[in-house]
XYZ file of C-alpha atoms in Angstrom:
365
model
C -34.245 -9.174 60.300
C -31.268 -11.372 59.418
C -30.806 -12.252 55.791
C -31.836 -15.742 54.756
C -28.676 -17.730 54.016
C -28.283 -18.878 50.444
C -28.661 -22.611 49.878
C -25.387 -24.522 49.735
C -24.616 -25.483 46.128
C -24.852 -29.230 45.647
C -21.329 -29.419 44.257
C -19.884 -27.981 47.482
C -21.545 -30.440 49.846
C -19.127 -32.674 51.725
C -18.958 -36.182 50.253
C -20.648 -38.976 52.169
C -19.717 -42.643 52.546
C -22.412 -43.483 49.995
C -20.648 -41.136 47.564
C -17.531 -43.262 48.042
C -19.558 -46.376 47.262
C -21.116 -44.787 44.182
C -17.788 -43.557 42.822
C -16.227 -47.013 43.166
C -13.675 -48.349 45.582
C -11.973 -51.378 47.134
C -14.094 -53.082 49.806
C -12.568 -56.094 51.595
C -14.903 -58.615 53.241
C -13.707 -58.592 56.856
C -12.521 -61.888 58.409
C -13.007 -62.990 62.010
C -9.944 -63.150 64.264
C -10.097 -66.053 66.730
C -7.682 -67.432 69.289
C -6.789 -71.107 69.709
C -9.903 -71.594 71.857
C -12.036 -70.169 69.033
C -12.888 -67.064 71.019
C -12.819 -63.562 69.568
C -9.294 -62.124 69.516
C -10.176 -58.444 69.898
C -6.625 -57.184 69.468
C -6.202 -58.927 66.117
C -9.759 -58.082 65.056
C -8.913 -54.412 65.507
C -5.590 -54.926 63.740
C -7.350 -56.271 60.658
C -9.564 -53.189 60.386
C -6.540 -50.933 60.850
C -4.800 -52.852 58.074
C -7.648 -52.275 55.613
C -7.746 -48.578 56.432
C -3.980 -48.202 56.105
C -3.919 -50.192 52.879
C -6.163 -47.585 51.241
C -9.412 -49.543 51.021
C -12.466 -47.311 50.664
C -14.671 -49.409 52.884
C -15.124 -52.682 54.669
C -17.931 -55.259 54.779
C -18.448 -56.884 58.191
C -20.769 -59.707 59.213
C -20.618 -61.288 55.757
C -19.579 -64.781 54.632
C -15.874 -64.105 55.213
C -16.710 -63.024 58.773
C -18.528 -66.382 59.193
C -22.311 -66.462 59.389
C -22.118 -68.464 62.630
C -21.339 -65.256 64.552
C -25.143 -64.876 64.671
C -25.789 -68.115 66.543
C -26.944 -67.510 70.136
C -24.216 -69.833 71.444
C -21.598 -67.660 69.698
C -23.101 -64.193 70.136
C -20.493 -62.266 68.170
C -22.545 -60.250 65.675
C -22.764 -57.092 67.778
C -19.194 -57.255 69.160
C -17.672 -57.749 65.720
C -19.715 -55.000 64.072
C -18.987 -52.693 66.980
C -15.219 -53.283 66.943
C -14.896 -52.477 63.250
C -16.998 -49.332 63.553
C -14.996 -48.141 66.560
C -11.703 -48.584 64.704
C -13.019 -46.628 61.727
C -14.054 -43.803 64.068
C -10.671 -43.824 65.797
C -8.329 -44.357 62.878
C -9.825 -43.292 59.547
C -8.692 -39.661 59.600
C -5.227 -40.606 60.854
C -4.560 -43.426 58.415
C -6.207 -42.355 55.164
C -3.690 -41.325 52.498
C -3.846 -37.520 52.054
C -4.944 -37.767 48.418
C -7.987 -39.791 49.513
C -8.914 -37.666 52.517
C -12.075 -36.383 50.808
C -13.437 -39.899 50.288
C -15.128 -41.060 53.503
C -14.727 -44.686 54.496
C -17.918 -46.686 53.905
C -19.109 -49.172 56.523
C -21.158 -52.080 55.184
C -22.848 -54.634 57.427
C -24.025 -58.025 56.274
C -27.632 -58.959 57.043
C -29.068 -62.459 56.861
C -32.227 -64.454 57.379
C -35.911 -63.889 56.858
C -37.373 -60.404 56.963
C -37.655 -60.015 60.739
C -34.048 -61.095 61.327
C -32.662 -59.071 58.410
C -34.478 -55.920 59.562
C -33.236 -56.408 63.130
C -29.663 -56.799 61.885
C -30.024 -53.662 59.759
C -31.291 -51.764 62.817
C -28.260 -52.951 64.784
C -25.977 -51.823 61.960
C -27.623 -48.400 61.862
C -27.207 -48.063 65.649
C -23.492 -48.841 65.288
C -22.871 -46.291 62.536
C -22.975 -48.422 59.390
C -23.874 -46.848 56.060
C -25.405 -49.712 54.089
C -26.438 -53.365 54.316
C -25.216 -56.185 52.093
C -28.305 -58.383 52.033
C -27.574 -62.103 51.837
C -29.760 -64.053 49.387
C -29.577 -67.203 51.550
C -33.253 -67.444 52.522
C -34.446 -71.060 52.196
C -37.875 -71.377 50.648
C -38.318 -67.704 49.796
C -39.433 -66.928 46.269
C -38.265 -63.900 44.293
C -41.278 -61.832 45.334
C -40.474 -62.569 48.973
C -36.840 -61.557 48.492
C -37.959 -58.257 46.981
C -40.331 -57.561 49.875
C -37.515 -58.300 52.322
C -35.293 -55.835 50.442
C -37.933 -53.126 50.712
C -38.310 -53.741 54.454
C -34.563 -53.607 55.102
C -34.292 -50.542 52.865
C -36.538 -48.645 55.257
C -33.701 -48.951 57.789
C -30.529 -48.549 55.729
C -29.566 -48.396 52.051
C -29.252 -51.872 50.553
C -26.602 -53.591 48.447
C -28.132 -56.453 46.487
C -26.181 -59.689 46.184
C -26.002 -62.355 43.458
C -24.208 -65.306 45.090
C -22.723 -68.308 43.328
C -24.438 -71.664 43.767
C -21.260 -73.421 44.957
C -21.573 -71.663 48.326
C -25.348 -71.690 48.642
C -26.580 -69.157 46.121
C -29.220 -69.778 43.465
C -30.219 -68.612 40.026
C -32.302 -65.433 40.068
C -34.224 -64.302 37.012
C -33.517 -61.182 34.942
C -36.972 -59.958 36.028
C -35.855 -60.177 39.657
C -32.823 -57.991 39.012
C -34.915 -55.490 37.081
C -37.340 -55.233 39.998
C -34.512 -55.003 42.535
C -32.794 -52.187 40.640
C -36.026 -50.185 40.702
C -36.203 -50.201 44.522
C -35.065 -46.721 45.575
C -33.202 -47.918 48.672
C -30.935 -50.173 46.570
C -27.677 -48.274 46.067
C -25.434 -51.040 44.709
C -25.399 -54.671 43.637
C -22.602 -57.118 44.362
C -22.486 -59.468 41.385
C -20.866 -62.754 42.406
C -22.462 -65.653 40.520
C -19.073 -66.681 39.026
C -20.970 -66.877 35.722
C -20.683 -64.552 32.717
C -24.302 -65.054 31.665
C -25.729 -64.249 35.082
C -23.376 -61.297 35.479
C -24.701 -59.948 32.174
C -28.269 -60.371 33.465
C -27.567 -57.999 36.361
C -25.804 -55.409 34.210
C -28.596 -55.379 31.637
C -31.255 -55.078 34.342
C -29.538 -52.144 36.019
C -28.929 -50.411 32.695
C -32.612 -50.697 31.762
C -33.996 -49.791 35.162
C -34.006 -46.030 34.841
C -31.752 -45.921 37.936
C -28.490 -46.844 36.216
C -26.785 -43.771 37.623
C -27.996 -44.544 41.139
C -27.056 -48.235 41.434
C -23.329 -48.962 41.546
C -22.120 -52.294 40.211
C -19.575 -54.136 42.357
C -17.807 -57.272 41.274
C -17.780 -60.202 43.648
C -16.648 -62.562 40.904
C -13.363 -63.607 42.488
C -12.626 -65.709 39.410
C -12.763 -62.666 37.094
C -11.829 -59.597 39.150
C -9.611 -57.858 36.615
C -11.822 -58.841 33.684
C -14.898 -57.364 35.359
C -13.177 -54.110 36.281
C -11.682 -53.584 32.813
C -14.764 -54.433 30.740
C -17.149 -51.800 29.366
C -20.557 -53.445 29.097
C -22.396 -51.876 26.153
C -26.138 -52.154 26.485
C -29.059 -50.649 24.559
C -29.260 -47.984 27.279
C -25.563 -47.102 27.216
C -22.225 -48.212 28.586
C -21.884 -49.607 32.103
C -18.763 -50.340 34.165
C -18.176 -52.043 37.452
C -17.493 -49.261 39.935
C -15.368 -51.398 42.246
C -15.142 -54.685 44.077
C -16.557 -56.081 47.309
C -14.533 -59.227 47.672
C -13.392 -61.880 50.104
C -10.272 -62.093 47.966
C -9.480 -58.476 48.797
C -9.411 -59.362 52.509
C -5.824 -60.428 51.791
C -2.975 -58.564 50.072
C -5.204 -55.495 50.280
C -2.494 -52.923 49.607
C -1.716 -54.711 46.342
C -5.435 -54.827 45.530
C -5.702 -51.060 46.001
C -2.705 -50.542 43.728
C -4.301 -52.814 41.128
C -7.589 -50.911 41.366
C -5.880 -47.579 40.701
C -4.013 -49.104 37.753
C -7.336 -50.326 36.370
C -8.666 -46.781 36.525
C -5.633 -45.473 34.664
C -6.075 -48.156 32.007
C -9.766 -47.314 31.649
C -8.807 -43.670 31.207
C -6.690 -44.503 28.159
C -3.353 -46.030 29.224
C -3.383 -48.782 26.602
C 0.020 -50.227 27.501
C -1.147 -50.659 31.090
C -4.405 -52.179 29.822
C -2.471 -54.904 28.017
C -0.351 -55.553 31.095
C -3.406 -55.807 33.352
C -5.093 -58.254 30.990
C -2.007 -60.444 31.322
C -2.137 -60.212 35.111
C -5.820 -61.090 35.336
C -5.314 -64.868 35.081
C -2.618 -64.631 37.763
C -5.131 -63.028 40.143
C -7.578 -65.818 39.339
C -4.893 -68.461 39.947
C -4.082 -66.966 43.332
C -7.773 -66.893 44.190
C -8.052 -70.575 43.323
C -5.411 -71.301 45.948
C -6.808 -69.039 48.652
C -10.449 -70.006 48.053
C -9.737 -73.724 47.696
C -11.344 -74.218 44.300
C -9.773 -77.699 44.064
C -11.977 -78.860 46.948
C -15.123 -76.928 45.985
C -14.383 -73.906 48.218
C -14.459 -75.929 51.461
C -11.335 -74.164 52.725
C -12.117 -70.669 51.455
C -12.347 -68.986 54.875
C -9.390 -70.905 56.262
C -7.434 -69.970 53.127
C -7.993 -66.280 53.801
C -6.877 -66.895 57.377
C -3.744 -68.714 56.190
C -2.569 -65.713 54.165
C -3.163 -63.418 57.144
C -1.471 -65.910 59.483
C 1.616 -66.009 57.260
C 1.796 -62.215 57.558
C 1.301 -62.187 61.339
C -2.090 -60.476 61.298
C -3.792 -63.624 62.590
C -2.398 -66.117 65.080
C -3.903 -69.140 63.314
C -6.455 -70.357 60.796
C -9.138 -71.321 63.326
C -12.790 -71.063 62.287
C -15.880 -71.191 64.480
C -16.740 -74.575 62.976
C -14.173 -77.051 64.305
C -14.542 -79.095 61.119
C -13.677 -76.144 58.889
C -10.033 -75.717 57.969
C -7.451 -75.879 55.223
C -7.828 -78.613 52.627
C -4.976 -81.017 51.806
C -2.251 -79.164 49.958
C -3.963 -75.778 50.241
C -1.245 -74.141 52.343
C 1.337 -75.317 49.830
C -0.709 -73.890 46.945
C -0.882 -70.529 48.698
C 2.882 -70.589 49.255
C 3.372 -71.399 45.564
C 1.350 -68.453 44.251
C 3.083 -66.103 46.707
C 6.449 -67.208 45.345
C 5.323 -67.200 41.708
C 3.511 -63.854 41.736
C 5.121 -61.625 44.378
C 3.456 -58.533 42.841
C 0.145 -59.840 44.203
C 1.280 -59.622 47.815
C 1.860 -56.809 50.301
C 4.024 -58.684 52.804
C 6.591 -55.890 53.151
C 3.849 -53.309 53.800
C 2.291 -55.489 56.500
C 5.652 -56.206 58.128
C 6.401 -52.470 58.297
C 3.180 -51.601 60.133
C 2.189 -54.794 61.969
C 3.390 -53.741 65.420
C 1.407 -50.497 65.190
C -1.774 -52.289 64.115
C -1.393 -54.806 66.953
C -0.799 -52.160 69.568
């Protein structure tokens, strides 16, 4: 009778994409590549995913605000194609493009899910079919109360692990109570929370709720506060239950200049580990990141050009052919292109133009 094999020690198990998410990483929110007729440009859509992989990002979020929610409209019909393209590129390219020192950290695929429970569950099922690892669950559910949002989370969590989302009011979000975040953190399928209220008080609500939940070690905190990226990543939040840090960022801002964002993220980790000179330098750079975000996200005009601003940076680099959005009325605001050009010139360390230029032909192949 053959001997019963010994169980594999837990510390020798191969890491999973959710391990990457838990450990903390750079997750760009994936844009939508369109041609001049506002149709999907598959070649450039693939090129964008290749760019994020090559830049050293640890994951990508697809079907989220930066991808444009209108991809779900029946007249557009791009949710499946866009999710499928990104997943295919990850399958094809991840092993080839990942830097050797990060080879043990699997790339995490995150799909956005929207709408009431039936729609959100159906979108999660599609994401699971296409190989995604987790769902970023949009809080944009008109008329739903907090109890309804929690029930929707539980339903989606039966399909895929869930990333909760605190969204700023300027782009449709709403205030959610500390009790809501406490209840959300206790749901076992919730593996992370993207905190993006652009508000220090509300950010603190989420951190305190997670710390007190009893699942603090199971729920990763991700900054989505594009106005305070460096501040969030460098700040130890000391609560009654212990110290909490943001593990990483899931950001529309990191859809551009991603190689520089990855470099910044690794510098943050060195500073957190005790490099005090680097800590001081990063604190000085933080406002520069915020200033660049103001240009890209069109803060001057209440974020109306935020998606087009992301497209403009990518257009300048050659990754996109133009700044077209699905909504013909959505585009750059007056002076926005000039503001982007100004921050590029003023803060060249924020950009990765040379990196993109070196690899662009390969990504567009």
